[in-house]
Structures are given as structure tokens and as C-alpha cells.
Amino acid sequence: MKLIKNILVTLAALIFSANIASAGEKWDMALAYGAGNFHSANATEFAKNVTEKSGGKLTIVTHPGGSLFKGGEIFRAVRTGQAPIGERFMSALGKEDPLLEVDSQPFLATTYGAAMRLYKASKPEIVKSLDSKGLVFLYAVPWPAQGLYSKKEINSVADLKGLKFRAYNSATIRIAELTGMAPTKIEAAEISQAFSTGAVESMITSPTTGKNSKIWENGVGYFYDIAAWFPKNMVIVNKDAWSKLDAATQKLVMSEAAKAEKKGWDLSKKGNKNDKKALSDAGMKVGKVNSALKKHFEEVGAKMSKEWADRAGSRGQAVLAAFK
Ligand code: PCA
């Protein structure tokens, strides 16, 4: 009896010490967009690089397509530690901090160069405010320029009136309101379904998201390249999870994040060209809005900029001053 007990105790000790020896952190990374999307592919490469280079100290496993948490749940999940790391569309978080919406103000930054300057001008304040919520900011990557999709041809402001419009944040809801469209907030993962059931008939998003959701298969024949803003996704980490890493691993994560950011911006620029071509190759009409519509959207944008500046207060003004 005593011998068996001794053997069991030794076995248990062995198993325990083996566990300690291989103990590294494992992070499940919540991603809202499909595995084929360039943000998800980039995050997956980031995860792989960190995992390979950390020498077993940190394994990051990505879960694309909202399979761990849906887009709308990811910020909260990371904040509360249900997911140690995740990616979220920044401008959907205006209620957390209006500064997170600065990249979705129409016509503020209409080129990649301007978008980068706006990012740099806003980043320090954003990092600080996320830190105060228990989050570590890793990197941010823009979507290609946002354009207008529609089932029917749009030649005038009157054509927009009453359209059932898919929105993805407060800014797109506001555009719809100021234009007379009827907005419904829908995550990217549900776009195809929303269009195919007729729940919506127009939206503003990137050529990439239209391509990823094969939007032409749902009766959407028109893409108007308004190119009014470049909204970003950001990758954030829960601070408790972060503090479990040793200094060398933290440094590795930050340096891989910087690489992923650079790669992501390059991929976005490529998508901005190629994905528009993919839409037209699929038979969609890809073009610009006429000058009357352009003027309309610019007026809407100017109004929204004022509203945003009021909401964002002195912090917002400081960001705009640094940007200009
Ligand atoms: N695609 C995402 C956000 C912006 C974009 O281009 C979406 O449509 O939800």
C-alpha cells in the first residue's frame, strides 16, 4: 500500500513539474472578420511570428470570423479578460471615447498619407485612454477607402432618400440620417444575409468588404468610390494578460506588432486598388458619384465634423491641431 502511495506521489510530482517546465502563456485572439480578409491574415501572421519567436513563452491562436466573440463583443471581452487579445473596428467605439471615431469623419483624411498623419496625431491620446481602461494598444491598420454600394443606380440625393442602409458605426448612422436613408447597424459578418433578405439595399464600406461578402451575388450592382475616410481596426491586449509576460516577451510582441502594422498598411493600399478591380471583374459598375452628390456628402461631412469636435472637446481639438 505504502509503495503504491509513494509511486503515485512521485508520479504526481513529475507531472506537476513537467507542466511547470512547459508553462507558457496561451492567448486566444478574437477576430471579427473572415479568415480570408487581409486584417485577419495579417493578424494570423503576427500570431505565428510571436509564437515561433517567443521560445514557448507565448502562443497566440487566432479565431477569425467572430468565432470566439462577434465584432460587437470583442472590445468588452478583451477589457474584461474573457479574451486576452482581440481586434476591433475603432470607430464603432465612439461611446467609449470619441477620439476612436476620428478616422471615420468624412473628408478629414482622404488619402493614405493623410490617414497616417491623422493616426499619428491621435495615437498618443488613444493609447492613453485605452490604458486607463486596462488595455494595451498594439497596432492599427486602415481599411481601404470607403465607398457607397447600392442595389439601384444613384444619380441624385433624391435617389438616396428612404434607402434601407447598412451602417457599421455612429458616423455611418449619422450620414444616413442627414441624407434621409434608413440605417440599421449590422456587423460585416452578416452583410450577405442582410442584402439577400432585402433587410438593406445600400451601405458605405470598403471595396474589400464588398468583395469578401461577394456582394454582387446579392443584387448589389453599383459601387461609388467616394473615398471619404479610411477607418481602422486596432489590436488590443488585456493588461492582466500583458503583465503575465516577462519583459523580453513584451518587447517581442511590440516589435512584431510594429511589423504587422506596417505590413497591414501595405496590404490595405494593395486592396484599395485590387478589390475595386475585383468588384468590376464580378460585373459591378464601379465609378464616382456625380458632382451634386459629392457636394451633398461634403456638406454632410462638414456638419459631422462640427458635431464630432463638440463631442471630443479639447482632446479632439488638440488632435486636429496636431493633424493640421
Ligand atoms: N469594412 C468593415 C469596416 C470598414 C470596412 O471597410 C465593415 O464594413 O464592417
PDB file of C-alpha atoms in Angstrom, residues 15-165:
ATOM      1  CA  ILE A  15       3.514  15.566 -13.938  1.00  0.00           C
ATOM      2  CA  PHE A  16       3.391  18.815 -11.983  1.00  0.00           C
ATOM      3  CA  SER A  17       6.999  19.745 -12.711  1.00  0.00           C
ATOM      4  CA  ALA A  18       6.607  18.832 -16.399  1.00  0.00           C
ATOM      5  CA  ASN A  19       3.699  21.238 -16.553  1.00  0.00           C
ATOM      6  CA  ILE A  20       5.751  23.997 -14.974  1.00  0.00           C
ATOM      7  CA  ALA A  21       8.601  23.411 -17.407  1.00  0.00           C
ATOM      8  CA  SER A  22       6.336  23.813 -20.436  1.00  0.00           C
ATOM      9  CA  ALA A  23       4.227  26.555 -18.907  1.00  0.00           C
ATOM     10  CA  GLY A  24       3.926  29.380 -21.374  1.00  0.00           C
ATOM     11  CA  GLU A  25       1.040  31.743 -21.821  1.00  0.00           C
ATOM     12  CA  LYS A  26      -1.627  30.918 -24.389  1.00  0.00           C
ATOM     13  CA  TRP A  27      -3.667  33.741 -25.856  1.00  0.00           C
ATOM     14  CA  ASP A  28      -6.821  33.188 -27.866  1.00  0.00           C
ATOM     15  CA  MET A  29      -7.123  36.117 -30.265  1.00  0.00           C
ATOM     16  CA  ALA A  30     -10.644  37.236 -31.184  1.00  0.00           C
ATOM     17  CA  LEU A  31     -11.027  38.449 -34.780  1.00  0.00           C
ATOM     18  CA  ALA A  32     -14.323  39.684 -36.217  1.00  0.00           C
ATOM     19  CA  TYR A  33     -13.593  39.345 -39.918  1.00  0.00           C
ATOM     20  CA  GLY A  34     -13.302  36.215 -42.045  1.00  0.00           C
ATOM     21  CA  ALA A  35     -10.067  34.261 -42.382  1.00  0.00           C
ATOM     22  CA  GLY A  36      -9.672  35.457 -45.974  1.00  0.00           C
ATOM     23  CA  ASN A  37      -9.784  39.132 -45.025  1.00  0.00           C
ATOM     24  CA  PHE A  38      -6.414  40.892 -45.071  1.00  0.00           C
ATOM     25  CA  HIS A  39      -6.732  42.111 -41.459  1.00  0.00           C
ATOM     26  CA  SER A  40      -7.282  38.536 -40.263  1.00  0.00           C
ATOM     27  CA  ALA A  41      -4.494  37.163 -42.454  1.00  0.00           C
ATOM     28  CA  ASN A  42      -2.134  39.825 -41.126  1.00  0.00           C
ATOM     29  CA  ALA A  43      -3.113  39.106 -37.511  1.00  0.00           C
ATOM     30  CA  THR A  44      -2.591  35.398 -38.112  1.00  0.00           C
ATOM     31  CA  GLU A  45       0.903  36.034 -39.382  1.00  0.00           C
ATOM     32  CA  PHE A  46       1.588  38.265 -36.377  1.00  0.00           C
ATOM     33  CA  ALA A  47       0.378  35.473 -34.075  1.00  0.00           C
ATOM     34  CA  LYS A  48       2.546  32.913 -35.830  1.00  0.00           C
ATOM     35  CA  ASN A  49       5.662  35.091 -35.650  1.00  0.00           C
ATOM     36  CA  VAL A  50       5.214  35.815 -31.950  1.00  0.00           C
ATOM     37  CA  THR A  51       4.552  32.156 -31.212  1.00  0.00           C
ATOM     38  CA  GLU A  52       7.615  30.958 -33.118  1.00  0.00           C
ATOM     39  CA  LYS A  53       9.986  33.571 -31.741  1.00  0.00           C
ATOM     40  CA  SER A  54       8.900  33.528 -28.093  1.00  0.00           C
ATOM     41  CA  GLY A  55      10.565  30.178 -27.381  1.00  0.00           C
ATOM     42  CA  GLY A  56       7.408  28.688 -25.909  1.00  0.00           C
ATOM     43  CA  LYS A  57       6.658  31.633 -23.660  1.00  0.00           C
ATOM     44  CA  LEU A  58       3.648  32.835 -25.613  1.00  0.00           C
ATOM     45  CA  THR A  59       1.360  31.049 -28.033  1.00  0.00           C
ATOM     46  CA  ILE A  60      -1.240  33.141 -29.848  1.00  0.00           C
ATOM     47  CA  VAL A  61      -4.106  31.293 -31.521  1.00  0.00           C
ATOM     48  CA  THR A  62      -6.342  33.335 -33.838  1.00  0.00           C
ATOM     49  CA  HIS A  63     -10.111  32.867 -34.116  1.00  0.00           C
ATOM     50  CA  PRO A  64     -11.344  34.700 -37.248  1.00  0.00           C
ATOM     51  CA  GLY A  65     -14.886  35.301 -38.429  1.00  0.00           C
ATOM     52  CA  GLY A  66     -16.256  36.152 -34.993  1.00  0.00           C
ATOM     53  CA  SER A  67     -15.893  32.501 -33.947  1.00  0.00           C
ATOM     54  CA  LEU A  68     -14.678  33.364 -30.432  1.00  0.00           C
ATOM     55  CA  PHE A  69     -16.526  36.667 -29.980  1.00  0.00           C
ATOM     56  CA  LYS A  70     -18.542  38.627 -32.533  1.00  0.00           C
ATOM     57  CA  GLY A  71     -17.286  42.037 -33.650  1.00  0.00           C
ATOM     58  CA  GLY A  72     -19.647  43.877 -31.349  1.00  0.00           C
ATOM     59  CA  GLU A  73     -18.482  41.847 -28.331  1.00  0.00           C
ATOM     60  CA  ILE A  74     -14.714  41.912 -28.777  1.00  0.00           C
ATOM     61  CA  PHE A  75     -13.848  45.183 -27.035  1.00  0.00           C
ATOM     62  CA  ARG A  76     -15.727  44.210 -23.899  1.00  0.00           C
ATOM     63  CA  ALA A  77     -14.375  40.661 -23.992  1.00  0.00           C
ATOM     64  CA  VAL A  78     -10.770  41.890 -24.026  1.00  0.00           C
ATOM     65  CA  ARG A  79     -11.454  44.570 -21.465  1.00  0.00           C
ATOM     66  CA  THR A  80     -12.926  42.071 -19.035  1.00  0.00           C
ATOM     67  CA  GLY A  81     -10.263  39.461 -19.768  1.00  0.00           C
ATOM     68  CA  GLN A  82     -12.621  36.903 -21.339  1.00  0.00           C
ATOM     69  CA  ALA A  83     -10.292  37.143 -24.321  1.00  0.00           C
ATOM     70  CA  PRO A  84      -6.684  38.198 -23.653  1.00  0.00           C
ATOM     71  CA  ILE A  85      -6.282  39.752 -27.108  1.00  0.00           C
ATOM     72  CA  GLY A  86      -8.556  40.863 -29.927  1.00  0.00           C
ATOM     73  CA  GLU A  87      -9.055  43.113 -32.904  1.00  0.00           C
ATOM     74  CA  ARG A  88     -11.841  45.689 -33.107  1.00  0.00           C
ATOM     75  CA  PHE A  89     -13.051  48.299 -35.538  1.00  0.00           C
ATOM     76  CA  MET A  90     -12.084  51.518 -33.743  1.00  0.00           C
ATOM     77  CA  SER A  91     -14.808  53.885 -34.880  1.00  0.00           C
ATOM     78  CA  ALA A  92     -17.558  51.610 -33.588  1.00  0.00           C
ATOM     79  CA  LEU A  93     -16.312  52.542 -30.102  1.00  0.00           C
ATOM     80  CA  GLY A  94     -17.236  56.227 -30.059  1.00  0.00           C
ATOM     81  CA  LYS A  95     -19.212  55.745 -26.864  1.00  0.00           C
ATOM     82  CA  GLU A  96     -16.017  54.540 -25.151  1.00  0.00           C
ATOM     83  CA  ASP A  97     -14.068  57.534 -26.425  1.00  0.00           C
ATOM     84  CA  PRO A  98     -14.955  59.959 -29.256  1.00  0.00           C
ATOM     85  CA  LEU A  99     -11.283  60.016 -30.267  1.00  0.00           C
ATOM     86  CA  LEU A 100     -11.706  56.450 -31.521  1.00  0.00           C
ATOM     87  CA  GLU A 101     -14.115  57.842 -34.141  1.00  0.00           C
ATOM     88  CA  VAL A 102     -11.803  60.455 -35.572  1.00  0.00           C
ATOM     89  CA  ASP A 103     -10.840  58.219 -38.500  1.00  0.00           C
ATOM     90  CA  SER A 104     -14.485  57.962 -39.639  1.00  0.00           C
ATOM     91  CA  GLN A 105     -15.152  61.669 -40.019  1.00  0.00           C
ATOM     92  CA  PRO A 106     -15.928  62.146 -43.730  1.00  0.00           C
ATOM     93  CA  PHE A 107     -13.367  64.119 -45.769  1.00  0.00           C
ATOM     94  CA  LEU A 108     -10.982  64.740 -42.875  1.00  0.00           C
ATOM     95  CA  ALA A 109      -8.333  62.353 -44.258  1.00  0.00           C
ATOM     96  CA  THR A 110      -8.942  61.184 -47.825  1.00  0.00           C
ATOM     97  CA  THR A 111      -5.568  59.659 -48.761  1.00  0.00           C
ATOM     98  CA  TYR A 112      -3.357  57.054 -47.113  1.00  0.00           C
ATOM     99  CA  GLY A 113      -0.817  59.784 -46.378  1.00  0.00           C
ATOM    100  CA  ALA A 114      -3.390  61.903 -44.570  1.00  0.00           C
ATOM    101  CA  ALA A 115      -4.787  58.839 -42.804  1.00  0.00           C
ATOM    102  CA  MET A 116      -1.305  58.068 -41.467  1.00  0.00           C
ATOM    103  CA  ARG A 117      -0.863  61.640 -40.258  1.00  0.00           C
ATOM    104  CA  LEU A 118      -4.244  61.506 -38.546  1.00  0.00           C
ATOM    105  CA  TYR A 119      -3.278  58.197 -36.957  1.00  0.00           C
ATOM    106  CA  LYS A 120      -0.027  59.623 -35.627  1.00  0.00           C
ATOM    107  CA  ALA A 121      -1.785  62.741 -34.343  1.00  0.00           C
ATOM    108  CA  SER A 122      -4.433  60.732 -32.497  1.00  0.00           C
ATOM    109  CA  LYS A 123      -2.448  57.723 -31.342  1.00  0.00           C
ATOM    110  CA  PRO A 124      -0.888  59.071 -28.106  1.00  0.00           C
ATOM    111  CA  GLU A 125      -4.275  60.127 -26.683  1.00  0.00           C
ATOM    112  CA  ILE A 126      -5.929  56.901 -27.805  1.00  0.00           C
ATOM    113  CA  VAL A 127      -3.196  54.748 -26.263  1.00  0.00           C
ATOM    114  CA  LYS A 128      -3.569  56.691 -23.021  1.00  0.00           C
ATOM    115  CA  SER A 129      -7.322  56.357 -22.880  1.00  0.00           C
ATOM    116  CA  LEU A 130      -7.181  52.619 -23.636  1.00  0.00           C
ATOM    117  CA  ASP A 131      -4.560  52.237 -20.927  1.00  0.00           C
ATOM    118  CA  SER A 132      -6.950  53.843 -18.431  1.00  0.00           C
ATOM    119  CA  LYS A 133      -9.481  51.135 -19.379  1.00  0.00           C
ATOM    120  CA  GLY A 134      -6.998  48.358 -18.652  1.00  0.00           C
ATOM    121  CA  LEU A 135      -5.947  47.796 -22.257  1.00  0.00           C
ATOM    122  CA  VAL A 136      -2.602  47.721 -24.039  1.00  0.00           C
ATOM    123  CA  PHE A 137      -2.675  49.033 -27.619  1.00  0.00           C
ATOM    124  CA  LEU A 138      -0.608  47.005 -30.117  1.00  0.00           C
ATOM    125  CA  TYR A 139      -1.264  48.229 -33.650  1.00  0.00           C
ATOM    126  CA  ALA A 140      -3.813  49.731 -36.031  1.00  0.00           C
ATOM    127  CA  VAL A 141      -4.428  49.171 -39.743  1.00  0.00           C
ATOM    128  CA  PRO A 142      -6.874  51.022 -42.022  1.00  0.00           C
ATOM    129  CA  TRP A 143      -9.476  49.560 -44.331  1.00  0.00           C
ATOM    130  CA  PRO A 144      -9.327  50.742 -47.941  1.00  0.00           C
ATOM    131  CA  ALA A 145     -11.256  53.908 -48.809  1.00  0.00           C
ATOM    132  CA  GLN A 146     -14.954  53.752 -48.059  1.00  0.00           C
ATOM    133  CA  GLY A 147     -17.425  53.862 -50.927  1.00  0.00           C
ATOM    134  CA  LEU A 148     -21.170  53.683 -51.479  1.00  0.00           C
ATOM    135  CA  TYR A 149     -22.780  50.395 -52.531  1.00  0.00           C
ATOM    136  CA  SER A 150     -26.293  50.244 -53.846  1.00  0.00           C
ATOM    137  CA  LYS A 151     -28.702  47.812 -55.434  1.00  0.00           C
ATOM    138  CA  LYS A 152     -30.047  50.549 -57.666  1.00  0.00           C
ATOM    139  CA  GLU A 153     -28.289  53.309 -59.544  1.00  0.00           C
ATOM    140  CA  ILE A 154     -27.780  56.541 -57.574  1.00  0.00           C
ATOM    141  CA  ASN A 155     -27.779  59.763 -59.598  1.00  0.00           C
ATOM    142  CA  SER A 156     -29.090  62.288 -57.114  1.00  0.00           C
ATOM    143  CA  VAL A 157     -29.631  62.931 -53.428  1.00  0.00           C
ATOM    144  CA  ALA A 158     -33.285  62.112 -54.060  1.00  0.00           C
ATOM    145  CA  ASP A 159     -32.254  58.582 -55.104  1.00  0.00           C
ATOM    146  CA  LEU A 160     -30.814  58.046 -51.616  1.00  0.00           C
ATOM    147  CA  LYS A 161     -33.996  59.035 -49.798  1.00  0.00           C
ATOM    148  CA  GLY A 162     -35.584  56.197 -47.898  1.00  0.00           C
ATOM    149  CA  LEU A 163     -32.954  53.610 -48.850  1.00  0.00           C
ATOM    150  CA  LYS A 164     -32.550  50.865 -46.268  1.00  0.00           C
ATOM    151  CA  PHE A 165     -28.934  51.414 -45.330  1.00  0.00           C
TER     152      PHE A 165
END
